[in-house]
Short mmCIF file of C-alpha atoms and ligand atoms in Angstrom, two decimals:
data_model
loop_
_atom_site.label_atom_id
_atom_site.label_comp_id
_atom_site.label_asym_id
_atom_site.label_seq_id
_atom_site.Cartn_x
_atom_site.Cartn_y
_atom_site.Cartn_z
CA MET E 23 110.54 134.22 73.13
CA ALA E 24 114.22 134.53 72.19
CA GLU E 25 113.29 135.42 69.04
CA LEU E 26 111.40 137.79 69.96
CA ALA E 27 113.91 139.80 72.13
CA ARG E 28 116.55 139.18 69.04
CA GLY E 29 113.22 141.42 66.88
CA LEU E 30 113.33 144.00 69.77
CA GLY E 31 117.46 144.41 69.15
CA VAL E 32 117.55 142.63 73.17
CA THR E 33 120.33 140.62 74.30
CA THR E 34 119.75 137.07 74.90
CA VAL E 35 121.19 134.78 76.90
CA ASP E 36 121.26 130.81 76.83
CA TRP E 37 120.06 129.42 80.41
CA GLU E 38 121.84 127.14 82.20
CA TYR E 39 121.33 125.01 85.15
CA ALA E 40 124.07 125.35 88.15
CA PRO E 41 124.42 122.16 89.81
CA ALA E 42 121.82 122.13 92.71
CA PRO E 43 122.73 119.10 94.27
CA GLU E 44 121.19 117.34 97.29
CA SER E 45 123.39 116.81 100.32
CA ARG E 46 125.02 112.99 100.94
CA ASP E 47 125.93 114.10 103.87
CA VAL E 48 121.99 113.60 105.83
CA VAL E 49 122.52 110.01 105.79
CA THR E 50 125.13 107.70 107.41
CA ILE E 51 125.13 104.62 105.44
CA LYS E 52 126.84 101.80 107.36
CA ARG E 53 129.49 99.69 106.16
CA GLU E 54 127.54 96.38 106.49
CA TYR E 55 123.91 95.09 106.63
CA GLY E 56 122.67 92.48 108.75
CA LEU E 57 119.11 91.20 108.84
CA PHE E 58 116.16 92.35 110.01
CA LEU E 59 114.96 89.94 112.39
CA ASP E 60 112.90 89.86 115.55
CA GLY E 61 113.37 93.04 116.09
CA GLU E 62 117.45 93.56 115.84
CA PHE E 63 120.28 93.19 113.30
CA ALA E 64 121.09 89.38 112.91
CA GLU E 65 123.90 88.18 111.00
CA PRO E 66 122.96 85.52 108.46
CA LYS E 67 122.76 81.68 109.57
CA GLU E 68 124.27 80.54 106.71
CA GLY E 69 123.79 82.70 103.55
CA GLY E 70 126.77 85.17 102.85
CA HIS E 71 126.77 88.73 101.91
CA PHE E 72 125.92 91.10 98.80
CA THR E 73 126.74 94.39 97.07
CA THR E 74 124.77 97.49 97.11
CA LEU E 75 125.57 100.37 93.96
CA ASN E 76 125.07 103.42 92.95
CA PRO E 77 123.65 102.76 89.72
CA ALA E 78 124.54 106.12 88.80
CA THR E 79 128.13 105.67 89.30
CA GLU E 80 128.30 101.89 90.10
CA GLU E 81 130.33 102.47 93.11
CA PRO E 82 129.84 100.42 96.09
CA LEU E 83 127.41 101.63 98.75
CA ALA E 84 127.34 99.02 101.03
CA THR E 85 127.71 95.25 101.62
CA VAL E 86 124.40 93.71 102.94
CA ALA E 87 123.13 90.06 104.37
CA GLU E 88 122.24 87.04 102.12
CA ALA E 89 119.33 85.38 103.69
CA GLY E 90 118.98 81.74 103.52
CA PRO E 91 116.48 79.22 104.13
CA ALA E 92 117.99 78.99 108.03
CA ASP E 93 117.23 83.00 107.94
CA VAL E 94 113.32 82.31 106.34
CA ASP E 95 112.84 80.01 109.73
CA ARG E 96 113.63 82.39 112.23
CA ALA E 97 111.93 85.27 110.59
CA VAL E 98 108.73 83.15 110.29
CA ALA E 99 109.05 82.23 113.30
CA ALA E 100 109.40 85.33 114.98
CA ALA E 101 106.95 86.58 112.73
CA ARG E 102 104.00 84.09 114.25
CA ARG E 103 105.51 84.88 117.57
CA ALA E 104 104.65 88.21 117.37
CA TYR E 105 101.49 87.51 115.63
CA GLU E 106 100.20 85.07 118.31
CA GLN E 107 101.15 86.79 121.52
CA THR E 108 102.20 90.39 120.67
CA TRP E 109 100.37 92.33 117.53
CA GLY E 110 98.04 90.21 116.48
CA ALA E 111 96.49 89.95 120.22
CA MET E 112 96.74 93.99 120.39
CA PRO E 113 94.08 96.53 120.01
CA GLY E 114 93.58 98.28 116.52
CA ARG E 115 93.15 101.53 118.42
CA GLU E 116 96.64 100.18 119.88
CA ARG E 117 98.64 99.47 116.38
CA ALA E 118 97.26 102.84 115.31
CA LYS E 119 99.61 104.54 117.61
CA TYR E 120 102.91 102.64 116.43
CA LEU E 121 101.67 103.11 112.68
CA TYR E 122 101.17 106.59 113.39
CA ARG E 123 104.44 106.82 114.69
CA VAL E 124 105.91 105.06 112.17
CA ALA E 125 104.57 108.12 110.14
CA ARG E 126 105.97 110.96 111.88
CA LEU E 127 109.00 109.29 111.96
CA LEU E 128 109.24 108.99 108.10
CA GLN E 129 107.98 112.63 107.85
CA GLU E 130 110.90 113.54 110.02
CA ARG E 131 113.22 111.92 108.75
CA ALA E 132 112.48 112.53 104.68
CA ARG E 133 115.37 113.63 103.77
CA GLU E 134 117.43 110.88 104.71
CA PHE E 135 114.83 108.49 103.04
CA ALA E 136 115.13 110.15 99.89
CA VAL E 137 119.23 110.77 99.76
CA LEU E 138 119.12 106.80 100.09
CA GLU E 139 116.37 106.17 97.60
CA SER E 140 118.12 108.42 95.83
CA LEU E 141 121.49 106.90 96.15
CA ASP E 142 120.84 103.05 95.78
CA ASN E 143 117.74 103.43 92.86
CA GLY E 144 119.40 106.06 90.75
CA LYS E 145 115.69 108.18 90.68
CA PRO E 146 116.14 111.92 90.48
CA ILE E 147 115.83 113.08 93.99
CA LYS E 148 113.30 115.78 93.56
CA GLU E 149 110.76 112.27 93.46
CA SER E 150 112.18 110.44 96.10
CA ARG E 151 111.81 113.23 97.93
CA ASP E 152 108.26 114.34 96.43
CA VAL E 153 106.76 111.08 95.45
CA ASP E 154 108.10 108.11 97.34
CA VAL E 155 109.08 109.47 100.93
CA PRO E 156 106.07 111.51 101.52
CA LEU E 157 103.48 108.90 99.57
CA ALA E 158 105.31 105.82 102.15
CA ALA E 159 104.09 107.95 105.36
CA ALA E 160 100.54 108.49 103.53
CA HIS E 161 100.28 105.14 103.80
CA PHE E 162 100.43 104.71 107.39
CA PHE E 163 98.91 107.71 108.36
CA TYR E 164 95.93 106.14 105.86
CA HIS E 165 96.46 103.00 107.51
CA ALA E 166 96.74 103.52 111.34
CA GLY E 167 93.23 105.15 110.71
CA TRP E 168 91.97 101.80 109.71
CA ALA E 169 93.02 100.15 112.28
CA ASP E 170 90.44 101.10 114.93
CA LYS E 171 87.79 101.11 112.36
CA LEU E 172 88.31 97.83 110.48
CA SER E 173 84.60 96.89 112.62
CA TYR E 174 83.38 99.09 110.60
CA ALA E 175 84.40 99.13 107.00
CA GLY E 176 81.94 96.27 105.88
CA PHE E 177 83.79 93.30 106.10
CA GLY E 178 81.86 91.94 109.44
CA PRO E 179 81.33 93.03 113.14
CA ALA E 180 84.73 91.57 113.86
CA PRO E 181 86.79 90.63 110.98
CA ARG E 182 90.45 88.83 111.68
CA PRO E 183 93.72 89.62 110.17
CA LEU E 184 95.07 86.30 108.44
CA GLY E 185 97.97 85.64 110.17
CA VAL E 186 101.83 85.59 108.87
CA ALA E 187 102.22 87.82 105.35
CA GLY E 188 105.56 86.98 103.21
CA GLN E 189 106.11 89.79 101.25
CA VAL E 190 108.12 90.15 97.86
CA ILE E 191 108.58 93.76 96.48
CA PRO E 192 111.18 95.09 93.43
CA TRP E 193 113.48 97.70 92.68
CA ASN E 194 111.29 100.52 90.92
CA PHE E 195 109.59 102.18 94.33
CA PRO E 196 111.95 100.54 97.13
CA LEU E 197 110.66 102.87 100.44
CA LEU E 198 106.97 103.18 98.80
CA MET E 199 106.28 99.18 97.78
CA ALA E 200 108.01 98.29 101.69
CA ALA E 201 104.77 100.97 102.99
CA TRP E 202 101.97 99.50 100.49
CA LYS E 203 102.82 96.18 101.73
CA LEU E 204 103.90 96.63 105.71
CA ALA E 205 101.00 99.86 106.92
CA PRO E 206 98.01 97.27 105.30
CA ALA E 207 98.97 93.62 106.58
CA LEU E 208 100.14 95.62 110.03
CA ALA E 209 96.82 97.41 110.35
CA THR E 210 94.93 94.45 110.05
CA GLY E 211 96.47 92.77 112.95
CA ASN E 212 99.05 90.79 110.76
CA THR E 213 102.62 90.39 111.30
CA CYS E 214 105.17 90.02 108.13
CA VAL E 215 108.34 89.57 106.51
CA LEU E 216 109.14 91.48 104.12
CA LYS E 217 112.23 90.86 100.92
CA PRO E 218 113.52 93.67 99.29
CA ALA E 219 115.32 93.84 95.84
CA GLU E 220 118.28 92.99 95.76
CA THR E 221 119.58 96.01 94.13
CA THR E 222 117.67 98.25 96.17
CA PRO E 223 117.80 97.04 99.73
CA LEU E 224 119.07 100.45 101.68
CA THR E 225 115.81 102.15 102.70
CA ALA E 226 113.79 98.48 103.54
CA LEU E 227 116.41 98.57 105.76
CA LEU E 228 116.12 102.40 107.50
CA LEU E 229 112.72 101.40 107.50
CA ALA E 230 113.91 99.31 109.92
CA GLU E 231 115.30 101.47 112.30
CA VAL E 232 112.54 103.06 112.24
CA ILE E 233 110.15 100.86 112.98
CA GLN E 234 113.21 100.26 116.22
CA GLU E 235 112.24 103.22 117.39
CA ALA E 236 108.77 103.68 117.20
CA GLY E 237 108.69 100.23 119.37
CA LEU E 238 107.24 97.84 117.25
CA PRO E 239 107.49 94.58 119.43
CA PRO E 240 109.72 92.59 118.07
CA GLY E 241 109.00 90.35 115.09
CA THR E 242 105.79 92.00 114.25
CA VAL E 243 108.13 93.41 110.80
CA ASN E 244 111.09 91.33 109.80
CA ILE E 245 113.71 92.29 106.77
CA LEU E 246 115.18 89.53 105.13
CA THR E 247 117.31 90.82 101.98
CA GLY E 248 118.88 88.74 99.27
CA ASP E 249 118.33 88.34 95.71
CA GLY E 250 115.45 85.74 94.03
CA ALA E 251 116.41 82.81 96.02
CA THR E 252 115.75 84.16 99.49
CA GLY E 253 112.05 85.13 97.33
CA ARG E 254 111.58 81.84 96.45
CA GLU E 255 112.79 80.53 99.83
CA LEU E 256 110.09 82.88 101.54
CA VAL E 257 106.78 82.01 99.28
CA ALA E 258 107.26 78.28 99.92
CA HIS E 259 107.73 78.75 103.20
CA PRO E 260 104.60 76.57 105.18
CA GLY E 261 104.48 78.62 108.34
CA LEU E 262 102.63 81.72 106.42
CA ASP E 263 99.48 82.94 105.50
CA LYS E 264 99.40 85.29 102.49
CA ILE E 265 101.84 86.52 99.86
CA ALA E 266 101.91 89.56 98.83
CA PHE E 267 103.89 90.28 95.12
CA THR E 268 104.41 93.21 93.84
CA GLY E 269 107.21 92.49 90.45
CA SER E 270 107.81 90.99 87.03
CA THR E 271 104.31 89.36 85.17
CA GLU E 272 106.94 85.72 84.84
CA VAL E 273 107.60 85.51 88.51
CA GLY E 274 104.01 86.42 89.36
CA LYS E 275 103.48 82.61 87.31
CA GLU E 276 106.21 81.40 89.09
CA ILE E 277 105.04 82.40 92.46
CA GLN E 278 101.56 80.81 91.71
CA ARG E 279 102.82 77.60 90.92
CA ALA E 280 104.80 76.91 93.77
CA ILE E 281 101.87 78.07 96.31
CA ALA E 282 98.66 76.22 94.29
CA GLY E 283 97.13 74.39 96.64
CA SER E 284 99.02 75.57 100.07
CA GLY E 285 95.71 77.62 100.95
CA LYS E 286 98.34 80.37 101.24
CA ARG E 287 95.92 83.81 100.20
CA LEU E 288 97.65 85.27 97.06
CA THR E 289 97.43 88.84 95.95
CA LEU E 290 99.98 89.21 92.75
CA GLU E 291 100.92 93.06 91.62
CA LEU E 292 102.08 92.33 88.35
CA GLY E 293 103.69 94.19 84.95
CA GLY E 294 101.49 96.56 82.19
CA LYS E 295 101.85 98.03 79.36
CA ALA E 296 99.10 100.78 79.68
CA ALA E 297 98.02 102.91 76.73
CA ASN E 298 97.89 106.85 77.53
CA VAL E 299 94.86 107.55 74.73
CA VAL E 300 95.00 111.78 73.91
CA PHE E 301 91.76 112.69 71.93
CA ASP E 302 92.02 115.80 69.44
CA ASP E 303 89.59 117.41 71.33
CA ALA E 304 92.19 117.37 74.50
CA ALA E 305 94.44 120.11 76.05
CA LEU E 306 97.09 119.60 74.48
CA ASP E 307 99.89 121.12 76.56
CA GLN E 308 98.67 119.83 79.55
CA ALA E 309 98.09 116.05 77.35
CA VAL E 310 102.17 117.10 76.34
CA GLU E 311 102.87 117.07 80.51
CA GLY E 312 100.73 113.82 81.46
CA ILE E 313 102.27 111.79 78.44
CA VAL E 314 106.40 113.30 79.43
CA ASN E 315 104.94 112.16 83.49
CA GLY E 316 103.16 108.98 82.05
CA ILE E 317 106.50 107.76 80.58
CA PHE E 318 109.73 109.51 82.23
CA PHE E 319 108.56 109.84 85.69
CA ASN E 320 111.31 106.80 87.45
CA GLN E 321 112.86 106.70 84.35
CA GLY E 322 109.79 103.88 83.30
CA HIS E 323 110.72 102.19 85.81
CA VAL E 324 106.94 102.10 86.34
CA CYS E 325 104.43 99.38 86.21
CA CYS E 326 101.65 101.49 85.56
CA ALA E 327 103.51 103.83 82.93
CA GLY E 328 101.52 105.19 80.35
CA SER E 329 104.33 103.17 77.32
CA ARG E 330 101.53 103.17 74.32
CA LEU E 331 101.22 106.72 73.53
CA LEU E 332 97.81 106.76 71.22
CA VAL E 333 96.94 109.47 69.62
CA GLN E 334 94.32 110.92 67.32
CA GLU E 335 95.55 110.69 63.53
CA SER E 336 94.38 114.31 62.92
CA ILE E 337 96.98 115.60 65.98
CA ALA E 338 99.20 112.81 65.48
CA ASP E 339 101.91 115.59 63.68
CA THR E 340 100.91 118.82 65.99
CA LEU E 341 101.02 116.38 69.38
CA SER E 342 104.71 114.37 67.94
CA GLU E 343 106.46 117.97 67.33
CA ARG E 344 105.04 120.01 71.25
CA LEU E 345 106.26 116.68 72.40
CA ARG E 346 109.48 115.99 70.93
CA GLN E 347 110.28 120.27 71.97
CA ARG E 348 109.51 119.55 75.50
CA LEU E 349 111.74 116.73 75.82
CA THR E 350 114.94 118.57 74.65
CA THR E 351 113.89 120.37 77.67
CA LEU E 352 114.27 117.67 79.78
CA ARG E 353 117.33 117.05 82.05
CA LEU E 354 119.17 114.05 82.42
CA GLY E 355 122.29 113.43 84.78
CA ASP E 356 122.99 112.89 88.77
CA PRO E 357 120.16 111.71 90.35
CA LEU E 358 121.13 113.55 93.53
CA ASP E 359 120.81 117.33 91.59
CA LYS E 360 117.50 119.33 92.74
CA ASN E 361 117.49 120.03 88.68
CA THR E 362 117.48 116.15 87.08
CA ASP E 363 114.42 115.35 85.95
CA ILE E 364 115.17 111.26 84.40
CA GLY E 365 118.15 109.72 86.29
CA ALA E 366 119.87 106.23 86.46
CA ILE E 367 118.61 102.86 85.56
CA ASN E 368 118.25 100.76 88.13
CA SER E 369 120.78 98.13 87.40
CA ARG E 370 122.90 96.82 84.12
CA GLN E 371 120.29 93.76 83.77
CA GLN E 372 117.82 96.59 83.22
CA LEU E 373 119.75 98.68 80.91
CA ASP E 374 120.21 95.80 78.84
CA LYS E 375 116.52 94.25 78.42
CA ILE E 376 116.06 97.97 77.98
CA GLU E 377 118.55 98.37 74.87
CA SER E 378 117.49 95.18 73.75
CA LEU E 379 113.70 95.86 73.25
CA ALA E 380 114.52 99.16 71.93
CA ALA E 381 117.10 97.57 68.57
CA ALA E 382 114.35 95.42 68.52
CA GLY E 383 111.78 98.20 67.76
CA GLN E 384 114.17 99.45 65.34
CA ASP E 385 114.84 96.36 63.41
CA GLU E 386 110.82 96.05 63.23
CA GLY E 387 110.29 98.93 61.52
CA ALA E 388 109.99 101.59 64.23
CA GLN E 389 111.29 105.23 63.93
CA ARG E 390 113.57 105.53 66.85
CA TRP E 391 114.00 109.64 68.25
CA SER E 392 115.96 111.20 71.51
CA PRO E 393 116.37 114.65 71.93
CA PRO E 394 120.38 115.64 71.46
CA CYS E 395 121.43 114.14 75.59
CA ARG E 396 125.00 113.70 76.68
CA LEU E 397 124.63 110.56 78.08
CA PRO E 398 127.40 110.21 81.85
CA GLU E 399 130.24 107.98 81.71
CA LYS E 400 129.55 106.18 84.13
CA GLY E 401 126.87 104.31 85.41
CA TYR E 402 123.93 102.54 83.86
CA TRP E 403 121.92 105.60 81.28
CA PHE E 404 119.08 105.31 78.91
CA PRO E 405 118.19 108.47 76.92
CA PRO E 406 114.19 109.35 76.98
CA THR E 407 113.58 107.41 73.61
CA VAL E 408 110.17 107.94 71.05
CA PHE E 409 109.74 105.16 68.67
CA SER E 410 107.06 106.69 66.08
CA GLY E 411 105.79 104.29 63.40
CA VAL E 412 104.82 101.54 65.59
CA SER E 413 102.45 99.17 64.91
CA GLN E 414 99.87 96.44 67.25
CA SER E 415 102.81 93.01 66.35
CA HIS E 416 105.82 95.19 67.29
CA ARG E 417 107.42 93.67 69.96
CA ILE E 418 107.59 97.64 71.40
CA ALA E 419 104.17 97.84 71.54
CA ARG E 420 103.66 94.92 73.55
CA GLU E 421 106.51 93.89 75.90
CA GLU E 422 106.95 95.43 79.49
CA ILE E 423 110.52 97.91 78.29
CA PHE E 424 110.28 99.44 82.00
CA GLY E 425 112.74 102.44 80.52
CA PRO E 426 112.22 105.52 79.13
CA VAL E 427 110.53 104.05 76.28
CA LEU E 428 106.94 105.25 74.66
CA SER E 429 105.65 103.92 71.73
CA VAL E 430 103.53 105.86 69.52
CA LEU E 431 100.29 105.07 67.51
CA THR E 432 97.78 106.41 66.28
CA PHE E 433 93.46 105.80 65.94
CA ARG E 434 90.52 107.50 64.40
CA THR E 435 87.73 106.71 66.10
CA PRO E 436 86.93 106.04 70.25
CA ASP E 437 85.85 102.48 68.75
CA GLU E 438 89.36 102.34 67.47
CA ALA E 439 91.01 103.35 70.46
CA VAL E 440 89.28 101.12 72.97
CA ALA E 441 90.12 97.98 71.11
CA LYS E 442 93.80 99.06 70.36
CA ALA E 443 94.26 100.19 74.43
CA ASN E 444 92.90 96.63 75.29
CA ASN E 445 94.60 94.67 72.55
CA THR E 446 97.04 93.85 75.57
CA PRO E 447 97.74 91.16 77.68
CA TYR E 448 98.34 93.39 80.48
CA GLY E 449 95.68 95.61 82.30
CA LEU E 450 96.92 97.67 85.26
CA SER E 451 96.10 101.36 84.14
CA ALA E 452 95.18 103.71 81.50
CA GLY E 453 95.03 107.42 81.03
CA VAL E 454 92.13 109.35 78.95
CA TRP E 455 92.74 112.83 77.63
CA THR E 456 89.15 114.61 76.29
CA GLU E 457 87.80 117.63 77.13
CA LYS E 458 84.03 115.89 77.16
CA GLY E 459 83.72 114.25 80.33
CA SER E 460 81.22 112.26 78.49
CA ARG E 461 84.23 110.09 76.43
CA ILE E 462 85.67 109.93 80.01
CA LEU E 463 82.70 108.35 81.20
CA TRP E 464 82.43 106.46 77.75
CA MET E 465 85.95 104.59 77.67
CA ALA E 466 86.59 104.02 81.41
CA ARG E 467 83.47 101.91 80.89
CA ARG E 468 85.23 100.15 78.48
CA LEU E 469 89.64 100.42 79.11
CA ARG E 470 90.26 97.00 80.29
CA ALA E 471 92.14 98.54 82.82
CA GLY E 472 92.53 98.62 87.33
CA VAL E 473 92.94 102.25 86.96
CA VAL E 474 92.06 105.09 84.60
CA TRP E 475 93.21 107.97 84.79
CA ALA E 476 91.52 110.94 82.70
CA ASN E 477 92.92 114.38 82.10
CA THR E 478 96.47 112.99 83.99
CA TYR E 479 98.87 110.10 84.77
CA ASN E 480 100.26 108.36 88.02
CA ARG E 481 98.30 109.68 90.55
CA PHE E 482 98.79 107.76 93.83
CA ASP E 483 96.46 108.26 96.69
CA PRO E 484 96.72 105.94 99.45
CA SER E 485 92.98 106.07 99.90
CA SER E 486 92.74 104.41 96.17
CA PRO E 487 92.16 101.64 95.32
CA PHE E 488 95.81 99.95 92.66
CA GLY E 489 96.00 96.93 90.82
CA GLY E 490 95.13 95.29 88.18
CA TYR E 491 93.70 92.67 85.54
CA GLN E 492 95.45 89.60 83.27
CA GLU E 493 98.93 89.14 83.47
CA SER E 494 99.01 92.45 85.31
CA GLY E 495 97.72 90.53 88.54
CA PHE E 496 94.91 90.11 91.34
CA GLY E 497 93.89 91.82 94.09
CA ARG E 498 94.15 95.26 95.07
CA GLU E 499 96.18 97.78 97.89
CA GLY E 500 95.22 101.10 99.16
CA GLY E 501 91.87 101.94 100.20
CA ARG E 502 89.12 99.71 101.69
CA ALA E 503 89.48 97.25 98.99
CA GLY E 504 93.34 97.11 99.87
CA LEU E 505 92.24 95.72 103.54
CA ALA E 506 90.29 93.06 102.10
CA ALA E 507 93.49 91.13 101.12
CA TYR E 508 94.45 91.39 104.39
CA LEU E 509 91.28 89.39 106.54
CA ASN E 510 89.88 86.82 107.04
CA ALA E 511 86.68 88.55 105.62
P1 NDP I 1969 111.57 90.06 89.86
O1 NDP I 1969 109.60 89.89 88.86
O2 NDP I 1969 112.40 89.34 89.48
O3 NDP I 1969 111.99 90.73 91.04
C1 NDP I 1969 110.53 91.05 91.92
C2 NDP I 1969 111.14 90.54 93.23
O4 NDP I 1969 110.69 89.01 93.27
C3 NDP I 1969 112.23 91.01 93.79
O5 NDP I 1969 112.25 90.95 95.67
C4 NDP I 1969 113.47 89.64 93.28
O6 NDP I 1969 114.51 89.41 93.98
C5 NDP I 1969 111.94 88.77 93.80
N1 NDP I 1969 111.73 87.26 93.53
C6 NDP I 1969 112.87 87.45 92.12
N2 NDP I 1969 112.43 85.58 91.88
C7 NDP I 1969 111.83 85.28 92.39
C8 NDP I 1969 111.53 84.03 92.54
N3 NDP I 1969 111.11 82.74 92.20
N4 NDP I 1969 110.67 83.92 93.92
C9 NDP I 1969 110.44 85.13 94.86
N5 NDP I 1969 110.28 86.11 94.52
C10 NDP I 1969 111.70 86.26 93.81
O7 NDP I 1969 111.79 91.87 88.89
P2 NDP I 1969 113.07 92.07 88.27
O8 NDP I 1969 113.66 92.57 88.72
O9 NDP I 1969 113.62 90.37 87.66
O10 NDP I 1969 113.10 92.68 86.88
C11 NDP I 1969 112.29 91.84 85.91
C12 NDP I 1969 111.08 92.61 84.44
O11 NDP I 1969 110.21 92.59 85.71
C13 NDP I 1969 111.49 94.41 84.34
O12 NDP I 1969 111.98 94.18 83.35
C14 NDP I 1969 109.94 94.69 84.34
O13 NDP I 1969 109.39 94.75 83.02
C15 NDP I 1969 109.23 93.95 85.36
N6 NDP I 1969 109.06 94.26 86.80
C16 NDP I 1969 107.74 94.98 87.01
C17 NDP I 1969 107.53 95.12 88.50
C18 NDP I 1969 106.36 95.98 88.39
O14 NDP I 1969 105.88 96.88 89.44
N7 NDP I 1969 105.09 95.85 87.51
C19 NDP I 1969 108.52 95.62 89.30
C20 NDP I 1969 109.88 95.15 89.07
C21 NDP I 1969 110.47 94.24 87.29
P3 NDP I 1969 115.64 90.53 93.33
O15 NDP I 1969 115.66 91.31 92.93
O16 NDP I 1969 116.47 90.11 94.64
O17 NDP I 1969 116.59 89.20 92.34
#
């Protein structure tokens, strides 16, 4: 366009985006937060407090209580009481009313939630505003709809809840993961003790306020902030009937060992190393958007991220060129700026992990490329990065980086694409880009992944079950299948 304009003798302008910051003032962050226990905020019995930071600036946001073993006891006892006396005994149509109320309050307070999520997590406001918060509300709406229809869901005439669920969630989608865990558990009549991640506790605590405001019976939802030790204490508690965990494969395995033989039901939503497969007949510009969304959405802190791009050899150069052009247009910076595409990395620890795996990629001989991009001086940042010349044995093709890093591999035939895509210990998701419907179905049958997206990527809906195979875990969240994980059916 600029060349055309010059040719026509028209003066061109280099467009700069003016800052478009969302207001921080829409949310009040307290200086200190307690635990949410039995319907009230309470001080921890024995644990201390920790500070949660804004990863974009390293500025402390608030001090948060750290739950110890006595607090876990209190929370599980409160959840048991609520299960036996109020929530568990309530007809589904009554439970539904509370869940609809939570959903509507989330919508009413959406801006507050979005700003708080971006401050505590580092993700761009346009993602927390357009994805995390609306999807969290959608999960409550969707499951509210199921609460009075469980007898018709195909689990027998009167499926029973499991009891008390212990739920441990990660930092990449703090509010959304809380909704994924709480909504189905509550709709099916269970009560919950939820532990958010240490680096991102604030939106779960705001959700606790919403739960209070919605008038859920005390003890139905308890929120215990803390670190891995609190999580370990919770999952080992003998008073639980069910554990639901999302996080690393390593911790998932530890939990499996810890509860073996206890009779607790378990669902694990773990890591991934998904293949995003682009055939030579794909609509390339659309595929480029899907690749960018697949790996750079949420700074790549996504368990189903399309972190391995498998591209058919005949179009590899063209696709790579278009991808690079597209990446030069991404804007990295202030998560609260509405124009920002790439926000901050959630923690120093995660940044160290991304840096060390990227260094391993270079050491093993892959070619590293990033668009010109100035990183802010304070905070935790990593530029969008693409590795080409990657072979299947490289660590960056095998290990979950959980950052904005794409590994590009090539293939010649559909069989080779399937073999390479499935050459991973994980099995959470995959993407296929082709104009042929028959090829999509052929691929979907062969890809060992819980979710296969066709000509799109990273699309989520509460009615669509999500979950993995192999080291990506087991059990499904969302849809009818997700209800089964909380029912004695
Ligand atoms: P973790 O698996 O350690 O954390 C997930 C949650 O589990 C957090 O709430 C954590 O607490 C808690 N936790 C930690 N240890 C235990 C334990 N022994 N028993 C019970 N709960 C526990 O993930 P990390 O945050 O350490 O991230 C490490 C790597 O894991 C990432 O680099 C990424 O590769 C992967 N990951 C994958 C996710 C996914 O969705 N698949 C999500 C997050 C991470 P706390 O954080 O407070 O210590």
